[in-house]
mmCIF file of C-alpha atoms and ligand atoms in Angstrom:
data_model
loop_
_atom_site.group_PDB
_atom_site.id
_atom_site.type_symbol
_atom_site.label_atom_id
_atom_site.label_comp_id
_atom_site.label_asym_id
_atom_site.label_seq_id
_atom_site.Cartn_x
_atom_site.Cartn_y
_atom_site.Cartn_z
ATOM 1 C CA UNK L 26 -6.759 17.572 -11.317
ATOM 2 C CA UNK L 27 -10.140 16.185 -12.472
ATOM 3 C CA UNK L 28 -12.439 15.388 -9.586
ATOM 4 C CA UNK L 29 -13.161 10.999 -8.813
ATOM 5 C CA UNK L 30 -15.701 9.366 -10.789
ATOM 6 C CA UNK L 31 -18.258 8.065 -9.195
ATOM 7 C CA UNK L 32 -20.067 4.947 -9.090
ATOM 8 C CA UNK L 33 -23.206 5.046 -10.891
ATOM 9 C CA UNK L 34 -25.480 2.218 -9.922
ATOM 10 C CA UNK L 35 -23.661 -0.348 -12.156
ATOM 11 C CA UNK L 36 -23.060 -3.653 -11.409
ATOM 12 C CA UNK L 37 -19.472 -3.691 -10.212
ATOM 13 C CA UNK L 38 -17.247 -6.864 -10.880
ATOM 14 C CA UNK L 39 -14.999 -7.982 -7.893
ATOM 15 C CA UNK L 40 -11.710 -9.520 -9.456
ATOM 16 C CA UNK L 41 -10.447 -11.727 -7.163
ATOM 17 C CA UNK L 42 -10.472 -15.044 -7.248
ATOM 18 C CA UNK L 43 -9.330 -15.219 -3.574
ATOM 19 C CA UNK L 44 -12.123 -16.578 -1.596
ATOM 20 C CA UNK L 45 -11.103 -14.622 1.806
ATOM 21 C CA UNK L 46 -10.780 -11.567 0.303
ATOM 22 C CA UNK L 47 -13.633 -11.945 -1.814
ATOM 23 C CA UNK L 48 -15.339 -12.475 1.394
ATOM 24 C CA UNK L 49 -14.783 -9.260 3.028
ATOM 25 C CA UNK L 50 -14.354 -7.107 -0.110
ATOM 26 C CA UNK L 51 -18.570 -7.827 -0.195
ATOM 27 C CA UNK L 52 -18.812 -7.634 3.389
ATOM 28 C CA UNK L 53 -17.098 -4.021 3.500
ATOM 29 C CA UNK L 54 -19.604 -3.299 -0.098
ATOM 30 C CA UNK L 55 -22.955 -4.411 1.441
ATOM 31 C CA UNK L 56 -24.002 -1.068 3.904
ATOM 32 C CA UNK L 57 -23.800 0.597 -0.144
ATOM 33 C CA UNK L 58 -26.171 -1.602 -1.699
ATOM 34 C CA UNK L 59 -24.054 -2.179 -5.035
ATOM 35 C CA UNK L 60 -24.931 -4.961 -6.536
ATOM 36 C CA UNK L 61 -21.747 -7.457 -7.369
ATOM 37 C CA UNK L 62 -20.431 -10.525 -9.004
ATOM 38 C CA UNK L 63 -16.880 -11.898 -8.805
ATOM 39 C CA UNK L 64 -14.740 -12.388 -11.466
ATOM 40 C CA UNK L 65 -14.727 -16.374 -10.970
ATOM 41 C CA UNK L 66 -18.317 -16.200 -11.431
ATOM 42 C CA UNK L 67 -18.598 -14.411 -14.758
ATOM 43 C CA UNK L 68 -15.567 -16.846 -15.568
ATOM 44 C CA UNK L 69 -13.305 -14.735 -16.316
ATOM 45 C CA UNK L 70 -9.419 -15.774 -16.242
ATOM 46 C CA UNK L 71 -7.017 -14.518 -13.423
ATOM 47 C CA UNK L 72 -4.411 -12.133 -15.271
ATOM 48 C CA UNK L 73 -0.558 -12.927 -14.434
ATOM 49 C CA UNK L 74 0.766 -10.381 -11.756
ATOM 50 C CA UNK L 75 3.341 -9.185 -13.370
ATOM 51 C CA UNK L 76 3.563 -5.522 -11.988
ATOM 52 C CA UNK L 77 6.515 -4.814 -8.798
ATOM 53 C CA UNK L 78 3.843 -3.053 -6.514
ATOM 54 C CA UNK L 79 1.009 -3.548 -4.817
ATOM 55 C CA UNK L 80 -0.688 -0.716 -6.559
ATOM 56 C CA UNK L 81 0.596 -1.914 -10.599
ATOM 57 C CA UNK L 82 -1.014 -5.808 -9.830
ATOM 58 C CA UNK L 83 -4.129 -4.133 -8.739
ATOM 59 C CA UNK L 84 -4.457 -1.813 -12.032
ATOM 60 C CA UNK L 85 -3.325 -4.954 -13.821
ATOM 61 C CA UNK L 86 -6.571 -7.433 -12.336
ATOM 62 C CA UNK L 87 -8.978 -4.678 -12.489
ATOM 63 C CA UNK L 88 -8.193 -3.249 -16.324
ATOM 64 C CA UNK L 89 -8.333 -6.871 -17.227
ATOM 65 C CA UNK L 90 -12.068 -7.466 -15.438
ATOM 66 C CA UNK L 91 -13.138 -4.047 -16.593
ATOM 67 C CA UNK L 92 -12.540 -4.989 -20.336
ATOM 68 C CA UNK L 93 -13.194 -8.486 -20.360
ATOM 69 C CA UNK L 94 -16.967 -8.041 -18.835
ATOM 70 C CA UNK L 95 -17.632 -4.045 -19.615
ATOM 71 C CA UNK L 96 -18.345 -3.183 -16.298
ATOM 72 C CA UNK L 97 -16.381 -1.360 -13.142
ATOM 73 C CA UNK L 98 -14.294 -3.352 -11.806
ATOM 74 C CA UNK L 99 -12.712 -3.750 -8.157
ATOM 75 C CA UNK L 100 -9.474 -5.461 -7.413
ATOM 76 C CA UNK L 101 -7.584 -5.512 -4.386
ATOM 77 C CA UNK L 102 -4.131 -6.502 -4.083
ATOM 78 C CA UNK L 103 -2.582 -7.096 -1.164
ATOM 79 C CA UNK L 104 0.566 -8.781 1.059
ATOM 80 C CA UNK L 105 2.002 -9.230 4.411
ATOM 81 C CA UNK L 106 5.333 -7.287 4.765
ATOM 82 C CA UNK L 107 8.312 -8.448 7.823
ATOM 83 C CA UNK L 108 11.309 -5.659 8.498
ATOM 84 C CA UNK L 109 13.498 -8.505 9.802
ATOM 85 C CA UNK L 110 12.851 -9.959 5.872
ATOM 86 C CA UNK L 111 13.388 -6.483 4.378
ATOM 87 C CA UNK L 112 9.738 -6.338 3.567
ATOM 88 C CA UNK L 113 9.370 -10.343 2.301
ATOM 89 C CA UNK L 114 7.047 -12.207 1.364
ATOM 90 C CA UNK L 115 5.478 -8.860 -0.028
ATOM 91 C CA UNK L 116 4.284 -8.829 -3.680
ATOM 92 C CA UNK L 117 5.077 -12.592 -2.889
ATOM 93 C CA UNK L 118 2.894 -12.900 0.055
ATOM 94 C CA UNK L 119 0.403 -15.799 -1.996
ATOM 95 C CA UNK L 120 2.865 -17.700 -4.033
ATOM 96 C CA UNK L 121 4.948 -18.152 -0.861
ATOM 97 C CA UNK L 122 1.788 -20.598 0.168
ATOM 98 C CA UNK L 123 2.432 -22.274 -3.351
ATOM 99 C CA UNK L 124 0.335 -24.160 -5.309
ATOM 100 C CA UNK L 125 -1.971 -26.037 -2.513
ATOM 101 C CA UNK L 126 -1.887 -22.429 -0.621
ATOM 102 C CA UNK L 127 -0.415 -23.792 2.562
ATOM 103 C CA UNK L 128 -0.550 -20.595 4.681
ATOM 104 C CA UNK L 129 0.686 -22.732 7.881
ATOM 105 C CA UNK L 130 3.762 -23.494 5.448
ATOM 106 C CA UNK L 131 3.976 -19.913 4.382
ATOM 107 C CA UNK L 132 4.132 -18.834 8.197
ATOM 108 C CA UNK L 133 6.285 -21.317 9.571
ATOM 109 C CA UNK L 134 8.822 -20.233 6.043
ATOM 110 C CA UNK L 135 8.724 -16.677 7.531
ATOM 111 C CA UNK L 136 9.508 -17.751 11.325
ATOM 112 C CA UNK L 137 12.442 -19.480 10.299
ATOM 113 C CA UNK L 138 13.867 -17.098 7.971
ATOM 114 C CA UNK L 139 13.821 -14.626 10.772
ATOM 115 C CA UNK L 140 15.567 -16.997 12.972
ATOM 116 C CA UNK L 141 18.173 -18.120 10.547
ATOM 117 C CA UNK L 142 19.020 -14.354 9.486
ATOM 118 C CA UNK L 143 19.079 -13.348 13.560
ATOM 119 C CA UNK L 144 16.337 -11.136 12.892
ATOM 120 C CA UNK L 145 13.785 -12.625 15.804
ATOM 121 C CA UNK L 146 14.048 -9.604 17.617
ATOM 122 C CA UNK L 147 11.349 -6.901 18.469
ATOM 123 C CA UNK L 148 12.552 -4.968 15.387
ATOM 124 C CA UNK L 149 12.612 -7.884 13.323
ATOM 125 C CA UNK L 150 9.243 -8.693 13.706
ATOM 126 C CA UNK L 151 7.913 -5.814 12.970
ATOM 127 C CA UNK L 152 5.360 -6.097 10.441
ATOM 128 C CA UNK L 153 2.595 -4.428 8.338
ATOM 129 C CA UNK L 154 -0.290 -5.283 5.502
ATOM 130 C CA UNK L 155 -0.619 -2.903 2.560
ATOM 131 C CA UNK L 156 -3.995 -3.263 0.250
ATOM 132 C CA UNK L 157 -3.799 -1.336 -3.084
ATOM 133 C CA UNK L 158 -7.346 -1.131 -4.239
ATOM 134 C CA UNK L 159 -8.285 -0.195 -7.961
ATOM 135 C CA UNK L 160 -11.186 0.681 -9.803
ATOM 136 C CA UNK L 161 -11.380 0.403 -13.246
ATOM 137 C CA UNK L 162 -14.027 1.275 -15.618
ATOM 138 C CA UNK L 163 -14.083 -0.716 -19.165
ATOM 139 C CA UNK L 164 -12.828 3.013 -20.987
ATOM 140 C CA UNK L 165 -9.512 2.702 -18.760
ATOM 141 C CA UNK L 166 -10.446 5.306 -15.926
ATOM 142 C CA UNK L 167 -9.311 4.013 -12.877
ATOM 143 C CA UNK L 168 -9.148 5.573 -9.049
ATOM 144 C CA UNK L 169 -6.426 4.012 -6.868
ATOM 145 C CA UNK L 170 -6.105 3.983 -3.196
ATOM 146 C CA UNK L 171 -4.201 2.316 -0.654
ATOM 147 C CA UNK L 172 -4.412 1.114 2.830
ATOM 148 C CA UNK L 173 -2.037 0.110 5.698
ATOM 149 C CA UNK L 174 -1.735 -1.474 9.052
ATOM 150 C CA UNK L 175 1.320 -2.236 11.296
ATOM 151 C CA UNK L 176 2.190 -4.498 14.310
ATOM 152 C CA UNK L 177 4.291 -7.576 15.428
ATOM 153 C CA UNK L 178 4.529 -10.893 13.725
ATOM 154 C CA UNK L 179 3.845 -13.423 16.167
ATOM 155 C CA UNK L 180 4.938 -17.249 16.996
ATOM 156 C CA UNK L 181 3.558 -19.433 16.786
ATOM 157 C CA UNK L 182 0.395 -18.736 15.108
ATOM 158 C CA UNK L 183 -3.150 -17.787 16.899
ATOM 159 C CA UNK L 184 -6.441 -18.371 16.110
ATOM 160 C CA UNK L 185 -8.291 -19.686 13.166
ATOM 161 C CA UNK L 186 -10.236 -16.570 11.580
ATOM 162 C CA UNK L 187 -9.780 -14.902 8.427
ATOM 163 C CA UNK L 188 -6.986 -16.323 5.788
ATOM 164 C CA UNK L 189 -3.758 -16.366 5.057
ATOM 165 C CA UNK L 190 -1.471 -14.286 7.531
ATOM 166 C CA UNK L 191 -4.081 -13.270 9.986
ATOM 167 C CA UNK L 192 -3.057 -15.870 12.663
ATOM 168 C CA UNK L 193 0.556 -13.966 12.793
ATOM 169 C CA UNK L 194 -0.314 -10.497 12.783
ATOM 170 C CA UNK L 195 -0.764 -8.829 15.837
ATOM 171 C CA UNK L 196 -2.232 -5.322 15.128
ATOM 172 C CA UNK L 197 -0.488 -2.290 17.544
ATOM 173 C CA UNK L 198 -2.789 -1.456 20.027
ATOM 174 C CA UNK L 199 -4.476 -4.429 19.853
ATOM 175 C CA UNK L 200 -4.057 -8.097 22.298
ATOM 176 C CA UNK L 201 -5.437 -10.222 19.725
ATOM 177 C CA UNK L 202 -4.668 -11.226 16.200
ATOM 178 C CA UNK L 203 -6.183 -11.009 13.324
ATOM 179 C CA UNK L 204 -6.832 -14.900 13.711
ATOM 180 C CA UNK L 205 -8.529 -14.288 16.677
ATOM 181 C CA UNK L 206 -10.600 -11.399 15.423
ATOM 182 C CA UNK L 207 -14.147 -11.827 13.812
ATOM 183 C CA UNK L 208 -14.546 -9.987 10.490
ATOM 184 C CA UNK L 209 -16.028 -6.794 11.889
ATOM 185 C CA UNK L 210 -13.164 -6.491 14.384
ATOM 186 C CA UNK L 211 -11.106 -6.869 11.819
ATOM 187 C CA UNK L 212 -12.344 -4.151 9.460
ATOM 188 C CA UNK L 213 -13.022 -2.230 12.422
ATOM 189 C CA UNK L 214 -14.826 0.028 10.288
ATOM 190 C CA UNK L 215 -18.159 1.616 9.538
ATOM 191 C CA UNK L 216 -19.920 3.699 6.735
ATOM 192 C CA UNK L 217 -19.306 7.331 7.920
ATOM 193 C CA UNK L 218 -16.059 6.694 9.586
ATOM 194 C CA UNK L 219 -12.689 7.554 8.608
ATOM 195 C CA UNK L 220 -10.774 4.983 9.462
ATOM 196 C CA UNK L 221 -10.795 1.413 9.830
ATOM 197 C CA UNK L 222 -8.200 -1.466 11.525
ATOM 198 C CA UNK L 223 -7.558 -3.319 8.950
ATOM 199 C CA UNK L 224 -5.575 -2.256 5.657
ATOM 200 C CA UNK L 225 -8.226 -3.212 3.566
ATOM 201 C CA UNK L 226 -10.594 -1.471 5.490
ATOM 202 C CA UNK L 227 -8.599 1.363 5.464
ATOM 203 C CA UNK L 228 -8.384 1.279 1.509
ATOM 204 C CA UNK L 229 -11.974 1.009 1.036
ATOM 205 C CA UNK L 230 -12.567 3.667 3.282
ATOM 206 C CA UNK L 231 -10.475 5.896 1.066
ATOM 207 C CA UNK L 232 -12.352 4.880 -1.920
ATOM 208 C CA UNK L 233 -16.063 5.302 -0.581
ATOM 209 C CA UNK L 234 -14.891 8.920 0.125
ATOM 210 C CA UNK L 235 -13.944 9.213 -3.404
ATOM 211 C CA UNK L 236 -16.319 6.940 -5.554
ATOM 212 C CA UNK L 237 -19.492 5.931 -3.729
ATOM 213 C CA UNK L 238 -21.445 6.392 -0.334
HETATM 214 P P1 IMP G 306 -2.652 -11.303 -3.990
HETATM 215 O O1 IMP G 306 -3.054 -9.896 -3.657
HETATM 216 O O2 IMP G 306 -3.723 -12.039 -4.691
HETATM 217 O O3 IMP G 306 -1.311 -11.364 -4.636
HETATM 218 O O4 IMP G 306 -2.527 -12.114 -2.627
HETATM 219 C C1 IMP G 306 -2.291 -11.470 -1.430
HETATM 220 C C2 IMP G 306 -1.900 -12.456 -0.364
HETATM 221 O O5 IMP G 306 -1.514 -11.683 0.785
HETATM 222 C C3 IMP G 306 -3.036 -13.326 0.104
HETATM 223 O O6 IMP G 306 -3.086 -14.560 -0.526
HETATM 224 C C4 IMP G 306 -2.693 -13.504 1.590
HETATM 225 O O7 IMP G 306 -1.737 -14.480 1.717
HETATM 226 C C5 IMP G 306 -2.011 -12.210 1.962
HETATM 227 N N1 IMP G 306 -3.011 -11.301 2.541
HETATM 228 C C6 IMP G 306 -3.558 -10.207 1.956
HETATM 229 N N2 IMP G 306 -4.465 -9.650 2.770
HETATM 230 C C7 IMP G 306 -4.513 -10.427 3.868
HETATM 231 C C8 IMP G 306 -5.297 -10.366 5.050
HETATM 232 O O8 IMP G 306 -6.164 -9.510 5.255
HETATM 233 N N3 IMP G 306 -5.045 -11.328 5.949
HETATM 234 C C9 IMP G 306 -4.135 -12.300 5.760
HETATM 235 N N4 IMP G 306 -3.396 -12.417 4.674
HETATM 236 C C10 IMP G 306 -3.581 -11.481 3.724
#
Protein backbone atom coordinates (compact mmCIF):
# COMPACT_ATOMS: atom_id res chain seq x y z
CA UNK A 1 0.00 0.00 0.00
CA UNK A 2 1.36 3.46 -0.93
CA UNK A 3 1.80 5.70 2.07
CA UNK A 4 -1.11 9.14 2.40
CA UNK A 5 -0.34 12.13 0.53
CA UNK A 6 0.10 14.90 2.23
CA UNK A 7 -1.05 18.32 2.16
CA UNK A 8 1.36 20.62 0.74
CA UNK A 9 0.59 24.19 1.61
CA UNK A 10 -2.13 24.53 -1.09
CA UNK A 11 -5.10 26.26 -0.82
CA UNK A 12 -7.65 23.59 -0.03
CA UNK A 13 -11.35 24.02 -1.31
CA UNK A 14 -14.12 23.06 1.25
CA UNK A 15 -17.15 21.61 -0.83
CA UNK A 16 -19.98 22.11 1.03
CA UNK A 17 -22.41 24.32 0.55
CA UNK A 18 -23.88 23.56 4.03
CA UNK A 19 -23.39 26.55 6.13
CA UNK A 20 -23.15 24.48 9.61
CA UNK A 21 -20.86 22.22 8.45
CA UNK A 22 -18.93 24.62 6.63
CA UNK A 23 -18.73 26.24 9.92
CA UNK A 24 -16.98 23.69 11.86
CA UNK A 25 -15.15 21.96 8.97
CA UNK A 26 -12.93 25.60 9.26
CA UNK A 27 -13.21 25.64 12.85
CA UNK A 28 -11.66 21.97 13.20
CA UNK A 29 -8.91 23.38 10.01
CA UNK A 30 -7.80 26.63 11.76
CA UNK A 31 -5.04 25.19 14.71
CA UNK A 32 -3.28 23.96 10.89
CA UNK A 33 -3.12 27.20 9.35
CA UNK A 34 -4.39 26.01 5.76
CA UNK A 35 -5.63 28.51 4.04
CA UNK A 36 -9.42 27.77 2.58
CA UNK A 37 -12.29 28.82 0.45
CA UNK A 38 -15.65 27.06 0.10
CA UNK A 39 -16.98 25.79 -2.82
CA UNK A 40 -20.02 28.41 -2.81
CA UNK A 41 -17.48 30.99 -2.85
CA UNK A 42 -15.43 30.03 -5.89
CA UNK A 43 -19.08 29.37 -7.31
CA UNK A 44 -18.87 26.28 -8.05
CA UNK A 45 -22.18 24.05 -8.52
CA UNK A 46 -23.27 21.41 -5.86
CA UNK A 47 -22.91 17.88 -7.68
CA UNK A 48 -26.14 15.51 -7.38
CA UNK A 49 -25.55 12.82 -4.58
CA UNK A 50 -26.08 10.11 -6.31
CA UNK A 51 -23.73 7.51 -4.54
CA UNK A 52 -25.65 4.82 -1.63
CA UNK A 53 -22.97 5.65 1.13
CA UNK A 54 -21.77 8.10 3.06
CA UNK A 55 -18.28 7.51 1.86
CA UNK A 56 -19.35 7.35 -2.41
CA UNK A 57 -21.31 11.13 -1.94
CA UNK A 58 -18.22 12.36 -0.32
CA UNK A 59 -15.75 11.08 -3.26
CA UNK A 60 -18.53 12.32 -5.52
CA UNK A 61 -18.49 16.39 -3.99
CA UNK A 62 -14.86 16.37 -3.55
CA UNK A 63 -13.69 14.86 -7.25
CA UNK A 64 -16.13 17.36 -8.56
CA UNK A 65 -14.43 20.55 -6.45
CA UNK A 66 -11.01 19.09 -7.07
CA UNK A 67 -11.50 19.28 -10.94
CA UNK A 68 -13.66 22.09 -11.31
CA UNK A 69 -11.12 24.62 -9.34
CA UNK A 70 -7.59 22.48 -9.56
CA UNK A 71 -7.03 22.43 -6.10
CA UNK A 72 -7.47 19.74 -2.99
CA UNK A 73 -10.52 19.48 -2.14
CA UNK A 74 -12.43 18.54 1.24
CA UNK A 75 -15.93 17.24 1.42
CA UNK A 76 -17.69 15.84 4.19
CA UNK A 77 -20.72 13.90 3.99
CA UNK A 78 -22.65 13.12 6.63
CA UNK A 79 -26.31 11.86 8.28
CA UNK A 80 -28.12 11.07 11.38
CA UNK A 81 -28.90 7.28 11.59
CA UNK A 82 -32.20 5.80 14.14
CA UNK A 83 -32.19 1.71 14.81
CA UNK A 84 -35.94 1.94 15.52
CA UNK A 85 -35.96 3.40 11.54
CA UNK A 86 -33.49 0.71 10.42
CA UNK A 87 -30.88 3.35 10.04
CA UNK A 88 -33.40 6.28 8.35
CA UNK A 89 -33.12 9.26 7.46
CA UNK A 90 -29.39 8.23 6.66
CA UNK A 91 -28.00 9.12 3.19
CA UNK A 92 -31.43 11.01 3.44
CA UNK A 93 -30.71 12.84 6.55
CA UNK A 94 -30.91 16.64 4.45
CA UNK A 95 -33.59 16.05 1.95
CA UNK A 96 -35.80 14.77 4.79
CA UNK A 97 -35.72 18.76 5.87
CA UNK A 98 -36.81 19.40 2.12
CA UNK A 99 -36.52 22.22 0.20
CA UNK A 100 -36.86 25.19 2.99
CA UNK A 101 -34.55 22.73 5.27
CA UNK A 102 -37.04 22.51 8.09
CA UNK A 103 -34.92 20.49 10.58
CA UNK A 104 -37.83 20.96 13.35
CA UNK A 105 -40.00 19.17 10.52
CA UNK A 106 -37.32 16.65 9.87
CA UNK A 107 -37.23 15.80 13.74
CA UNK A 108 -40.70 15.82 14.57
CA UNK A 109 -40.98 13.21 10.93
CA UNK A 110 -38.52 10.93 12.83
CA UNK A 111 -40.44 11.04 16.36
CA UNK A 112 -43.47 9.98 14.82
CA UNK A 113 -42.25 7.35 12.65
CA UNK A 114 -40.85 5.74 15.72
CA UNK A 115 -44.10 5.98 17.41
CA UNK A 116 -46.23 4.78 14.60
CA UNK A 117 -43.82 1.66 13.91
CA UNK A 118 -43.77 0.93 18.04
CA UNK A 119 -40.24 1.53 17.94
CA UNK A 120 -40.15 4.42 20.92
CA UNK A 121 -38.38 2.22 23.04
CA UNK A 122 -34.75 2.45 24.50
CA UNK A 123 -33.61 0.29 21.55
CA UNK A 124 -35.47 2.18 19.17
CA UNK A 125 -33.94 5.24 19.82
CA UNK A 126 -30.82 4.34 19.58
CA UNK A 127 -28.96 6.45 17.33
CA UNK A 128 -25.58 7.43 15.76
CA UNK A 129 -23.87 10.18 13.18
CA UNK A 130 -21.42 8.86 10.59
CA UNK A 131 -19.11 11.64 8.64
CA UNK A 132 -17.27 10.24 5.56
CA UNK A 133 -14.62 12.77 4.83
CA UNK A 134 -12.72 12.87 1.37
CA UNK A 135 -9.88 14.48 -0.02
CA UNK A 136 -9.40 14.82 -3.43
CA UNK A 137 -6.65 16.24 -5.38
CA UNK A 138 -7.51 17.61 -9.11
CA UNK A 139 -5.27 14.22 -10.60
CA UNK A 140 -8.02 11.92 -8.81
CA UNK A 141 -5.94 10.89 -5.60
CA UNK A 142 -8.13 10.88 -2.87
CA UNK A 143 -7.70 9.71 1.08
CA UNK A 144 -10.99 8.69 2.75
CA UNK A 145 -11.81 8.45 6.33
CA UNK A 146 -14.70 8.12 8.43
CA UNK A 147 -16.01 9.05 11.75
CA UNK A 148 -18.77 7.92 14.20
CA UNK A 149 -20.68 8.73 17.29
CA UNK A 150 -23.60 6.93 19.08
CA UNK A 151 -26.33 7.76 21.69
CA UNK A 152 -30.16 8.21 22.19
CA UNK A 153 -32.50 10.23 20.09
CA UNK A 154 -34.33 12.41 22.28
CA UNK A 155 -38.01 14.11 22.52
CA UNK A 156 -38.69 16.59 22.21
CA UNK A 157 -35.84 18.51 20.98
CA UNK A 158 -33.12 20.54 23.25
CA UNK A 159 -31.28 23.40 22.77
CA UNK A 160 -30.58 25.67 19.91
CA UNK A 161 -26.74 25.07 18.93
CA UNK A 162 -25.29 23.64 15.96
CA UNK A 163 -27.74 22.49 12.88
CA UNK A 164 -29.76 20.10 11.80
CA UNK A 165 -30.11 17.00 14.24
CA UNK A 166 -28.05 18.28 17.07
CA UNK A 167 -31.08 19.22 19.29
CA UNK A 168 -32.04 15.25 19.25
CA UNK A 169 -28.90 13.61 19.74
CA UNK A 170 -27.86 12.83 23.00
CA UNK A 171 -24.19 11.62 22.88
CA UNK A 172 -23.47 8.30 25.44
CA UNK A 173 -21.76 9.46 28.24
CA UNK A 174 -22.83 12.69 27.90
CA UNK A 175 -26.22 14.79 29.83
CA UNK A 176 -26.48 17.24 27.19
CA UNK A 177 -27.16 17.34 23.51
CA UNK A 178 -25.54 18.35 20.86
CA UNK A 179 -28.07 21.41 20.85
CA UNK A 180 -26.99 22.26 24.04
CA UNK A 181 -23.29 21.91 23.37
CA UNK A 182 -21.04 24.87 22.12
CA UNK A 183 -18.88 23.96 19.11
CA UNK A 184 -15.77 22.96 21.03
CA UNK A 185 -17.82 20.60 23.21
CA UNK A 186 -19.02 19.32 20.41
CA UNK A 187 -15.82 18.46 18.54
CA UNK A 188 -14.43 17.69 21.77
CA UNK A 189 -11.24 17.56 20.13
CA UNK A 190 -7.77 19.01 19.94
CA UNK A 191 -4.63 18.97 17.62
CA UNK A 192 -2.53 16.10 19.15
CA UNK A 193 -5.38 14.08 20.36
CA UNK A 194 -6.78 10.99 19.13
CA UNK A 195 -10.07 11.24 19.45
CA UNK A 196 -12.77 13.62 19.40
CA UNK A 197 -16.86 13.56 20.44
CA UNK A 198 -18.24 14.32 17.61
CA UNK A 199 -18.21 12.14 14.27
CA UNK A 200 -16.86 14.77 12.38
CA UNK A 201 -14.33 15.39 14.75
CA UNK A 202 -13.53 12.02 14.84
CA UNK A 203 -13.09 11.93 10.90
CA UNK A 204 -10.88 14.81 10.80
CA UNK A 205 -8.88 13.49 13.40
CA UNK A 206 -8.24 10.45 11.24
CA UNK A 207 -7.28 12.55 8.38
CA UNK A 208 -4.77 15.05 10.16
CA UNK A 209 -2.96 11.77 11.16
CA UNK A 210 -2.79 10.88 7.61
CA UNK A 211 -2.58 14.18 5.48
CA UNK A 212 -1.56 17.22 7.51
CA UNK A 213 -0.49 18.36 11.13
P1 LIG B 1 -25.26 15.97 3.35
O1 LIG B 1 -24.01 15.34 3.89
O2 LIG B 1 -25.00 17.26 2.69
O3 LIG B 1 -26.08 15.00 2.56
O4 LIG B 1 -26.16 16.40 4.59
C1 LIG B 1 -26.03 15.79 5.82
C2 LIG B 1 -27.19 16.15 6.71
O5 LIG B 1 -27.06 15.34 7.90
C3 LIG B 1 -27.17 17.57 7.20
O6 LIG B 1 -27.95 18.43 6.43
C4 LIG B 1 -27.77 17.43 8.60
O7 LIG B 1 -29.14 17.35 8.51
C5 LIG B 1 -27.31 16.06 9.05
N1 LIG B 1 -26.08 16.21 9.84
C6 LIG B 1 -24.82 15.90 9.45
N2 LIG B 1 -23.95 16.21 10.42
C7 LIG B 1 -24.67 16.75 11.42
C8 LIG B 1 -24.31 17.29 12.68
O8 LIG B 1 -23.14 17.38 13.08
N3 LIG B 1 -25.33 17.74 13.42
C9 LIG B 1 -26.61 17.70 13.02
N4 LIG B 1 -27.00 17.22 11.85
C10 LIG B 1 -26.04 16.75 11.05
Amino acid sequence: MSSPRRLAGEKLVVASHNPGKLREIRELLEPFGIETVSAGELGLPEPEETGVTFAENAAIKAHAAARAARLPALADDSGFCIAGLDGAPGVLSARWAGPDKDFGRAMRNAEEMLQAKGAGSPEGRRSWFVAALCLAWPDGHEEAVEGRVDGTFVWPPRGNQGFGYDPVFLPDGHDRTFGEMSASEKHGWKPGEAEGLSHRARAFARLVGRCFG
